[in-house]
Amino acid sequence: MSNTLFPIFLKTEHLRFLIIGGGNVGHEKAETLLRQNPETKIKIIAKTFGDNIKKLIRQFSHIEYQEKEFDESDLENIDIIIAATDNNILHQRIKQIANSKNILVNVADQPDLCDFYLGSIVKKGDLKLAISTNGKSPTIAKRLRETLDENIPNDIDEVLNNLHNLRNYLSGDFRSKLEILNTITASLSDNPEDIPRYLEYISRYK
């Protein structure tokens, strides 16, 4: 089957996440969300909490948490669920209940129960890339993230900012602006060593 996933970037400040599970996997998922946006609204439910997730809760005082078993009432005012326990039967129940309420679910390490995947993320300032292998190999996604993170220059954010200023400076309609920006940046993908020269060129439009 071909990869039919449709990638989007969520404004997580407008969403409320429920993480079910207080172990290492739950901690990893919560940390991933908070790394992208420290203001993400997160509620965590688990029968027991590990030391790592306890530390995260202390670090981010806005995280809500309850030491209890999952109940259907926990889905009230929730937009997205991440299930991260070691109980597959519970995961199936969560998936069924959540989807009946039009709530999207991600279940750790169970692609068949996922409505979406949490991809590996490369972040360099305003540039953000998400990598997915359609749930087949998180390890490959991780290695690709490491490769991209190493090879994308740290000053790419300055390039983006200067191009943004240049775009605002240019006159004409969207199409004409796009043609000019495409011409300016055409060789960057093949010649990354040219980035400093482009930085110098477009910095005059700050």
PDB file of C-alpha atoms in Angstrom:
ATOM      1  CA  MET A   1       0.000   0.000   0.000  1.00  0.00           C
ATOM      2  CA  SER A   2       1.300   3.464  -0.875  1.00  0.00           C
ATOM      3  CA  ASN A   3       1.907   6.089   1.773  1.00  0.00           C
ATOM      4  CA  THR A   4      -1.369   8.039   1.919  1.00  0.00           C
ATOM      5  CA  LEU A   5      -0.495  10.097   5.004  1.00  0.00           C
ATOM      6  CA  PHE A   6      -1.221  13.824   4.783  1.00  0.00           C
ATOM      7  CA  PRO A   7       1.311  15.866   6.807  1.00  0.00           C
ATOM      8  CA  ILE A   8       0.107  18.917   8.720  1.00  0.00           C
ATOM      9  CA  PHE A   9       1.584  21.208  11.380  1.00  0.00           C
ATOM     10  CA  LEU A  10      -0.682  21.791  14.366  1.00  0.00           C
ATOM     11  CA  LYS A  11      -0.893  24.966  16.438  1.00  0.00           C
ATOM     12  CA  THR A  12      -0.783  23.056  19.705  1.00  0.00           C
ATOM     13  CA  GLU A  13      -1.591  26.091  21.835  1.00  0.00           C
ATOM     14  CA  HIS A  14      -5.172  25.698  20.593  1.00  0.00           C
ATOM     15  CA  LEU A  15      -5.415  21.987  21.472  1.00  0.00           C
ATOM     16  CA  ARG A  16      -5.700  19.908  24.622  1.00  0.00           C
ATOM     17  CA  PHE A  17      -3.776  16.628  24.780  1.00  0.00           C
ATOM     18  CA  LEU A  18      -4.461  13.621  26.981  1.00  0.00           C
ATOM     19  CA  ILE A  19      -1.592  11.210  27.576  1.00  0.00           C
ATOM     20  CA  ILE A  20      -2.542   7.882  29.119  1.00  0.00           C
ATOM     21  CA  GLY A  21       0.475   6.221  30.689  1.00  0.00           C
ATOM     22  CA  GLY A  22       3.081   7.403  33.179  1.00  0.00           C
ATOM     23  CA  GLY A  23       6.113   5.345  32.149  1.00  0.00           C
ATOM     24  CA  ASN A  24       9.058   6.070  29.884  1.00  0.00           C
ATOM     25  CA  VAL A  25       6.956   6.082  26.712  1.00  0.00           C
ATOM     26  CA  GLY A  26       4.426   8.511  28.176  1.00  0.00           C
ATOM     27  CA  HIS A  27       7.306  10.701  29.296  1.00  0.00           C
ATOM     28  CA  GLU A  28       8.834  10.623  25.801  1.00  0.00           C
ATOM     29  CA  LYS A  29       5.547  11.659  24.176  1.00  0.00           C
ATOM     30  CA  ALA A  30       4.956  14.495  26.645  1.00  0.00           C
ATOM     31  CA  GLU A  31       8.519  15.715  26.277  1.00  0.00           C
ATOM     32  CA  THR A  32       8.198  15.691  22.484  1.00  0.00           C
ATOM     33  CA  LEU A  33       5.085  17.884  22.623  1.00  0.00           C
ATOM     34  CA  LEU A  34       6.627  20.310  25.098  1.00  0.00           C
ATOM     35  CA  ARG A  35       9.871  20.552  23.158  1.00  0.00           C
ATOM     36  CA  GLN A  36       7.939  21.915  20.181  1.00  0.00           C
ATOM     37  CA  ASN A  37       5.711  24.172  22.276  1.00  0.00           C
ATOM     38  CA  PRO A  38       6.305  24.530  26.043  1.00  0.00           C
ATOM     39  CA  GLU A  39       2.782  25.953  26.416  1.00  0.00           C
ATOM     40  CA  THR A  40       1.038  22.822  25.089  1.00  0.00           C
ATOM     41  CA  LYS A  41      -1.909  21.911  27.304  1.00  0.00           C
ATOM     42  CA  ILE A  42      -1.341  18.356  28.545  1.00  0.00           C
ATOM     43  CA  LYS A  43      -3.235  16.129  30.933  1.00  0.00           C
ATOM     44  CA  ILE A  44      -1.624  12.842  32.017  1.00  0.00           C
ATOM     45  CA  ILE A  45      -3.475   9.901  33.515  1.00  0.00           C
ATOM     46  CA  ALA A  46      -1.736   6.803  34.863  1.00  0.00           C
ATOM     47  CA  LYS A  47      -2.054   4.275  37.653  1.00  0.00           C
ATOM     48  CA  THR A  48       1.582   4.984  38.556  1.00  0.00           C
ATOM     49  CA  PHE A  49       4.066   7.658  37.485  1.00  0.00           C
ATOM     50  CA  GLY A  50       7.739   7.015  36.807  1.00  0.00           C
ATOM     51  CA  ASP A  51      10.521   9.283  38.024  1.00  0.00           C
ATOM     52  CA  ASN A  52      11.094  10.869  34.602  1.00  0.00           C
ATOM     53  CA  ILE A  53       7.504  11.941  34.104  1.00  0.00           C
ATOM     54  CA  LYS A  54       7.310  13.167  37.710  1.00  0.00           C
ATOM     55  CA  LYS A  55      10.302  15.394  37.012  1.00  0.00           C
ATOM     56  CA  LEU A  56       8.617  16.720  33.849  1.00  0.00           C
ATOM     57  CA  ILE A  57       5.437  17.501  35.798  1.00  0.00           C
ATOM     58  CA  ARG A  58       7.452  19.468  38.333  1.00  0.00           C
ATOM     59  CA  GLN A  59       9.223  21.340  35.546  1.00  0.00           C
ATOM     60  CA  PHE A  60       6.000  22.305  33.728  1.00  0.00           C
ATOM     61  CA  SER A  61       3.505  23.379  36.361  1.00  0.00           C
ATOM     62  CA  HIS A  62       0.641  23.700  33.847  1.00  0.00           C
ATOM     63  CA  ILE A  63       0.572  19.932  33.223  1.00  0.00           C
ATOM     64  CA  GLU A  64      -2.503  18.356  34.788  1.00  0.00           C
ATOM     65  CA  TYR A  65      -2.163  14.826  36.110  1.00  0.00           C
ATOM     66  CA  GLN A  66      -4.174  12.209  37.949  1.00  0.00           C
ATOM     67  CA  GLU A  67      -2.996   8.922  39.430  1.00  0.00           C
ATOM     68  CA  LYS A  68      -5.910   6.737  38.442  1.00  0.00           C
ATOM     69  CA  GLU A  69      -7.218   4.247  35.914  1.00  0.00           C
ATOM     70  CA  PHE A  70      -8.581   5.512  32.623  1.00  0.00           C
ATOM     71  CA  ASP A  71     -12.280   6.303  32.503  1.00  0.00           C
ATOM     72  CA  GLU A  72     -14.440   7.516  29.630  1.00  0.00           C
ATOM     73  CA  SER A  73     -15.103  10.751  31.510  1.00  0.00           C
ATOM     74  CA  ASP A  74     -11.404  11.597  31.095  1.00  0.00           C
ATOM     75  CA  LEU A  75     -12.082  12.431  27.444  1.00  0.00           C
ATOM     76  CA  GLU A  76     -14.145  15.504  28.285  1.00  0.00           C
ATOM     77  CA  ASN A  77     -12.680  18.632  26.653  1.00  0.00           C
ATOM     78  CA  ILE A  78      -9.873  16.630  25.028  1.00  0.00           C
ATOM     79  CA  ASP A  79      -8.839  17.103  21.390  1.00  0.00           C
ATOM     80  CA  ILE A  80      -6.093  14.509  20.923  1.00  0.00           C
ATOM     81  CA  ILE A  81      -5.170  11.333  22.824  1.00  0.00           C
ATOM     82  CA  ILE A  82      -1.816   9.589  23.089  1.00  0.00           C
ATOM     83  CA  ALA A  83      -2.046   6.122  24.628  1.00  0.00           C
ATOM     84  CA  ALA A  84       1.254   4.901  26.051  1.00  0.00           C
ATOM     85  CA  THR A  85       0.612   1.983  28.386  1.00  0.00           C
ATOM     86  CA  ASP A  86       1.557  -1.707  28.140  1.00  0.00           C
ATOM     87  CA  ASN A  87      -2.099  -2.776  28.020  1.00  0.00           C
ATOM     88  CA  ASN A  88      -3.201  -3.568  24.458  1.00  0.00           C
ATOM     89  CA  ILE A  89      -6.787  -4.290  25.479  1.00  0.00           C
ATOM     90  CA  LEU A  90      -6.992  -0.873  27.124  1.00  0.00           C
ATOM     91  CA  HIS A  91      -5.572   0.711  23.982  1.00  0.00           C
ATOM     92  CA  GLN A  92      -8.283  -0.872  21.861  1.00  0.00           C
ATOM     93  CA  ARG A  93     -10.949   0.377  24.257  1.00  0.00           C
ATOM     94  CA  ILE A  94      -9.499   3.894  24.225  1.00  0.00           C
ATOM     95  CA  LYS A  95      -9.408   3.899  20.428  1.00  0.00           C
ATOM     96  CA  GLN A  96     -13.023   2.783  20.151  1.00  0.00           C
ATOM     97  CA  ILE A  97     -14.381   5.263  22.691  1.00  0.00           C
ATOM     98  CA  ALA A  98     -12.302   8.182  21.415  1.00  0.00           C
ATOM     99  CA  ASN A  99     -13.238   7.701  17.763  1.00  0.00           C
ATOM    100  CA  SER A 100     -16.906   7.519  18.715  1.00  0.00           C
ATOM    101  CA  LYS A 101     -16.419  11.039  20.083  1.00  0.00           C
ATOM    102  CA  ASN A 102     -14.437  12.211  17.020  1.00  0.00           C
ATOM    103  CA  ILE A 103     -11.185  12.402  18.996  1.00  0.00           C
ATOM    104  CA  LEU A 104      -7.958  11.435  17.239  1.00  0.00           C
ATOM    105  CA  VAL A 105      -5.736   8.798  18.834  1.00  0.00           C
ATOM    106  CA  ASN A 106      -2.086   7.850  18.657  1.00  0.00           C
ATOM    107  CA  VAL A 107      -1.162   4.521  20.254  1.00  0.00           C
ATOM    108  CA  ALA A 108       2.527   3.972  20.912  1.00  0.00           C
ATOM    109  CA  ASP A 109       4.021   1.102  18.878  1.00  0.00           C
ATOM    110  CA  GLN A 110       0.632   0.038  17.468  1.00  0.00           C
ATOM    111  CA  PRO A 111       0.279   1.628  14.010  1.00  0.00           C
ATOM    112  CA  ASP A 112      -2.996  -0.186  13.332  1.00  0.00           C
ATOM    113  CA  LEU A 113      -4.632   1.708  16.213  1.00  0.00           C
ATOM    114  CA  CYS A 114      -3.257   5.122  15.226  1.00  0.00           C
ATOM    115  CA  ASP A 115      -5.216   7.898  13.538  1.00  0.00           C
ATOM    116  CA  PHE A 116      -1.928   9.791  13.150  1.00  0.00           C
ATOM    117  CA  TYR A 117       1.777   9.301  13.773  1.00  0.00           C
ATOM    118  CA  LEU A 118       4.229  11.432  15.716  1.00  0.00           C
ATOM    119  CA  GLY A 119       7.107  11.781  13.258  1.00  0.00           C
ATOM    120  CA  SER A 120      10.746  12.584  13.905  1.00  0.00           C
ATOM    121  CA  ILE A 121      11.217  16.355  13.878  1.00  0.00           C
ATOM    122  CA  VAL A 122      14.058  18.555  12.672  1.00  0.00           C
ATOM    123  CA  LYS A 123      13.880  22.101  14.059  1.00  0.00           C
ATOM    124  CA  LYS A 124      16.197  24.920  13.079  1.00  0.00           C
ATOM    125  CA  GLY A 125      14.623  28.201  14.145  1.00  0.00           C
ATOM    126  CA  ASP A 126      11.490  28.746  12.059  1.00  0.00           C
ATOM    127  CA  LEU A 127      12.351  25.822   9.802  1.00  0.00           C
ATOM    128  CA  LYS A 128      10.649  22.606  10.885  1.00  0.00           C
ATOM    129  CA  LEU A 129      10.683  19.272   9.049  1.00  0.00           C
ATOM    130  CA  ALA A 130       8.677  16.194  10.054  1.00  0.00           C
ATOM    131  CA  ILE A 131       9.710  12.711   8.924  1.00  0.00           C
ATOM    132  CA  SER A 132       7.461   9.676   8.714  1.00  0.00           C
ATOM    133  CA  THR A 133       8.055   6.104   7.498  1.00  0.00           C
ATOM    134  CA  ASN A 134       4.328   5.307   7.533  1.00  0.00           C
ATOM    135  CA  GLY A 135       4.765   3.624  10.899  1.00  0.00           C
ATOM    136  CA  LYS A 136       7.210   1.044   9.546  1.00  0.00           C
ATOM    137  CA  SER A 137      10.558   2.112  10.982  1.00  0.00           C
ATOM    138  CA  PRO A 138      10.912   4.809  13.649  1.00  0.00           C
ATOM    139  CA  THR A 139      14.638   3.975  13.690  1.00  0.00           C
ATOM    140  CA  ILE A 140      15.054   5.052  10.052  1.00  0.00           C
ATOM    141  CA  ALA A 141      13.102   8.238  10.780  1.00  0.00           C
ATOM    142  CA  LYS A 142      15.412   8.948  13.711  1.00  0.00           C
ATOM    143  CA  ARG A 143      18.540   8.427  11.600  1.00  0.00           C
ATOM    144  CA  LEU A 144      17.207  10.703   8.868  1.00  0.00           C
ATOM    145  CA  ARG A 145      16.444  13.350  11.480  1.00  0.00           C
ATOM    146  CA  GLU A 146      20.001  13.161  12.786  1.00  0.00           C
ATOM    147  CA  THR A 147      21.416  13.454   9.261  1.00  0.00           C
ATOM    148  CA  LEU A 148      19.260  16.459   8.362  1.00  0.00           C
ATOM    149  CA  ASP A 149      19.899  18.131  11.699  1.00  0.00           C
ATOM    150  CA  GLU A 150      23.641  17.785  11.153  1.00  0.00           C
ATOM    151  CA  ASN A 151      23.633  19.047   7.570  1.00  0.00           C
ATOM    152  CA  ILE A 152      21.140  21.932   7.649  1.00  0.00           C
ATOM    153  CA  PRO A 153      23.191  25.018   8.593  1.00  0.00           C
ATOM    154  CA  ASN A 154      22.417  26.698  11.889  1.00  0.00           C
ATOM    155  CA  ASP A 155      22.107  30.082  10.163  1.00  0.00           C
ATOM    156  CA  ILE A 156      19.177  28.891   8.025  1.00  0.00           C
ATOM    157  CA  ASP A 157      16.873  30.922  10.269  1.00  0.00           C
ATOM    158  CA  GLU A 158      18.695  34.073   9.226  1.00  0.00           C
ATOM    159  CA  VAL A 159      18.147  33.097   5.596  1.00  0.00           C
ATOM    160  CA  LEU A 160      14.427  32.640   6.263  1.00  0.00           C
ATOM    161  CA  ASN A 161      14.137  35.964   8.061  1.00  0.00           C
ATOM    162  CA  ASN A 162      15.954  37.844   5.311  1.00  0.00           C
ATOM    163  CA  LEU A 163      13.878  36.201   2.579  1.00  0.00           C
ATOM    164  CA  HIS A 164      10.748  37.127   4.512  1.00  0.00           C
ATOM    165  CA  ASN A 165      11.922  40.759   4.600  1.00  0.00           C
ATOM    166  CA  LEU A 166      12.772  40.636   0.915  1.00  0.00           C
ATOM    167  CA  ARG A 167       9.343  39.228   0.059  1.00  0.00           C
ATOM    168  CA  ASN A 168       7.690  42.095   1.944  1.00  0.00           C
ATOM    169  CA  TYR A 169       9.906  44.573   0.096  1.00  0.00           C
ATOM    170  CA  LEU A 170       9.074  43.265  -3.377  1.00  0.00           C
ATOM    171  CA  SER A 171       6.188  44.768  -5.302  1.00  0.00           C
ATOM    172  CA  GLY A 172       3.782  42.909  -7.547  1.00  0.00           C
ATOM    173  CA  ASP A 173       1.383  40.049  -7.069  1.00  0.00           C
ATOM    174  CA  PHE A 174       2.078  36.718  -5.382  1.00  0.00           C
ATOM    175  CA  ARG A 175       3.167  34.999  -8.600  1.00  0.00           C
ATOM    176  CA  SER A 176       5.743  37.635  -9.495  1.00  0.00           C
ATOM    177  CA  LYS A 177       7.152  37.641  -5.954  1.00  0.00           C
ATOM    178  CA  LEU A 178       7.405  33.868  -6.039  1.00  0.00           C
ATOM    179  CA  GLU A 179       9.274  33.902  -9.354  1.00  0.00           C
ATOM    180  CA  ILE A 180      11.854  36.363  -8.002  1.00  0.00           C
ATOM    181  CA  LEU A 181      12.359  34.386  -4.773  1.00  0.00           C
ATOM    182  CA  ASN A 182      12.647  31.141  -6.729  1.00  0.00           C
ATOM    183  CA  THR A 183      15.333  32.684  -8.920  1.00  0.00           C
ATOM    184  CA  ILE A 184      17.281  33.952  -5.921  1.00  0.00           C
ATOM    185  CA  THR A 185      17.193  30.631  -4.081  1.00  0.00           C
ATOM    186  CA  ALA A 186      17.379  28.259  -7.063  1.00  0.00           C
ATOM    187  CA  SER A 187      20.933  27.053  -6.485  1.00  0.00           C
ATOM    188  CA  LEU A 188      20.855  26.750  -2.702  1.00  0.00           C
ATOM    189  CA  SER A 189      19.767  23.105  -2.690  1.00  0.00           C
ATOM    190  CA  ASP A 190      22.695  22.125  -4.936  1.00  0.00           C
ATOM    191  CA  ASN A 191      25.212  24.601  -3.541  1.00  0.00           C
ATOM    192  CA  PRO A 192      24.698  25.108   0.201  1.00  0.00           C
ATOM    193  CA  GLU A 193      28.107  26.781   0.355  1.00  0.00           C
ATOM    194  CA  ASP A 194      26.467  29.751  -1.416  1.00  0.00           C
ATOM    195  CA  ILE A 195      24.289  30.534   1.604  1.00  0.00           C
ATOM    196  CA  PRO A 196      26.690  33.133   3.089  1.00  0.00           C
ATOM    197  CA  ARG A 197      26.727  34.994  -0.247  1.00  0.00           C
ATOM    198  CA  TYR A 198      22.933  35.009  -0.380  1.00  0.00           C
ATOM    199  CA  LEU A 199      22.787  36.161   3.215  1.00  0.00           C
ATOM    200  CA  GLU A 200      24.964  39.132   2.340  1.00  0.00           C
ATOM    201  CA  TYR A 201      22.857  39.886  -0.732  1.00  0.00           C
ATOM    202  CA  ILE A 202      19.446  39.830   0.872  1.00  0.00           C
ATOM    203  CA  SER A 203      20.511  41.411   4.175  1.00  0.00           C
ATOM    204  CA  ARG A 204      20.281  44.817   2.464  1.00  0.00           C
ATOM    205  CA  TYR A 205      16.465  44.362   2.510  1.00  0.00           C
ATOM    206  CA  LYS A 206      16.251  44.157   6.296  1.00  0.00           C
TER     207      LYS A 206
END
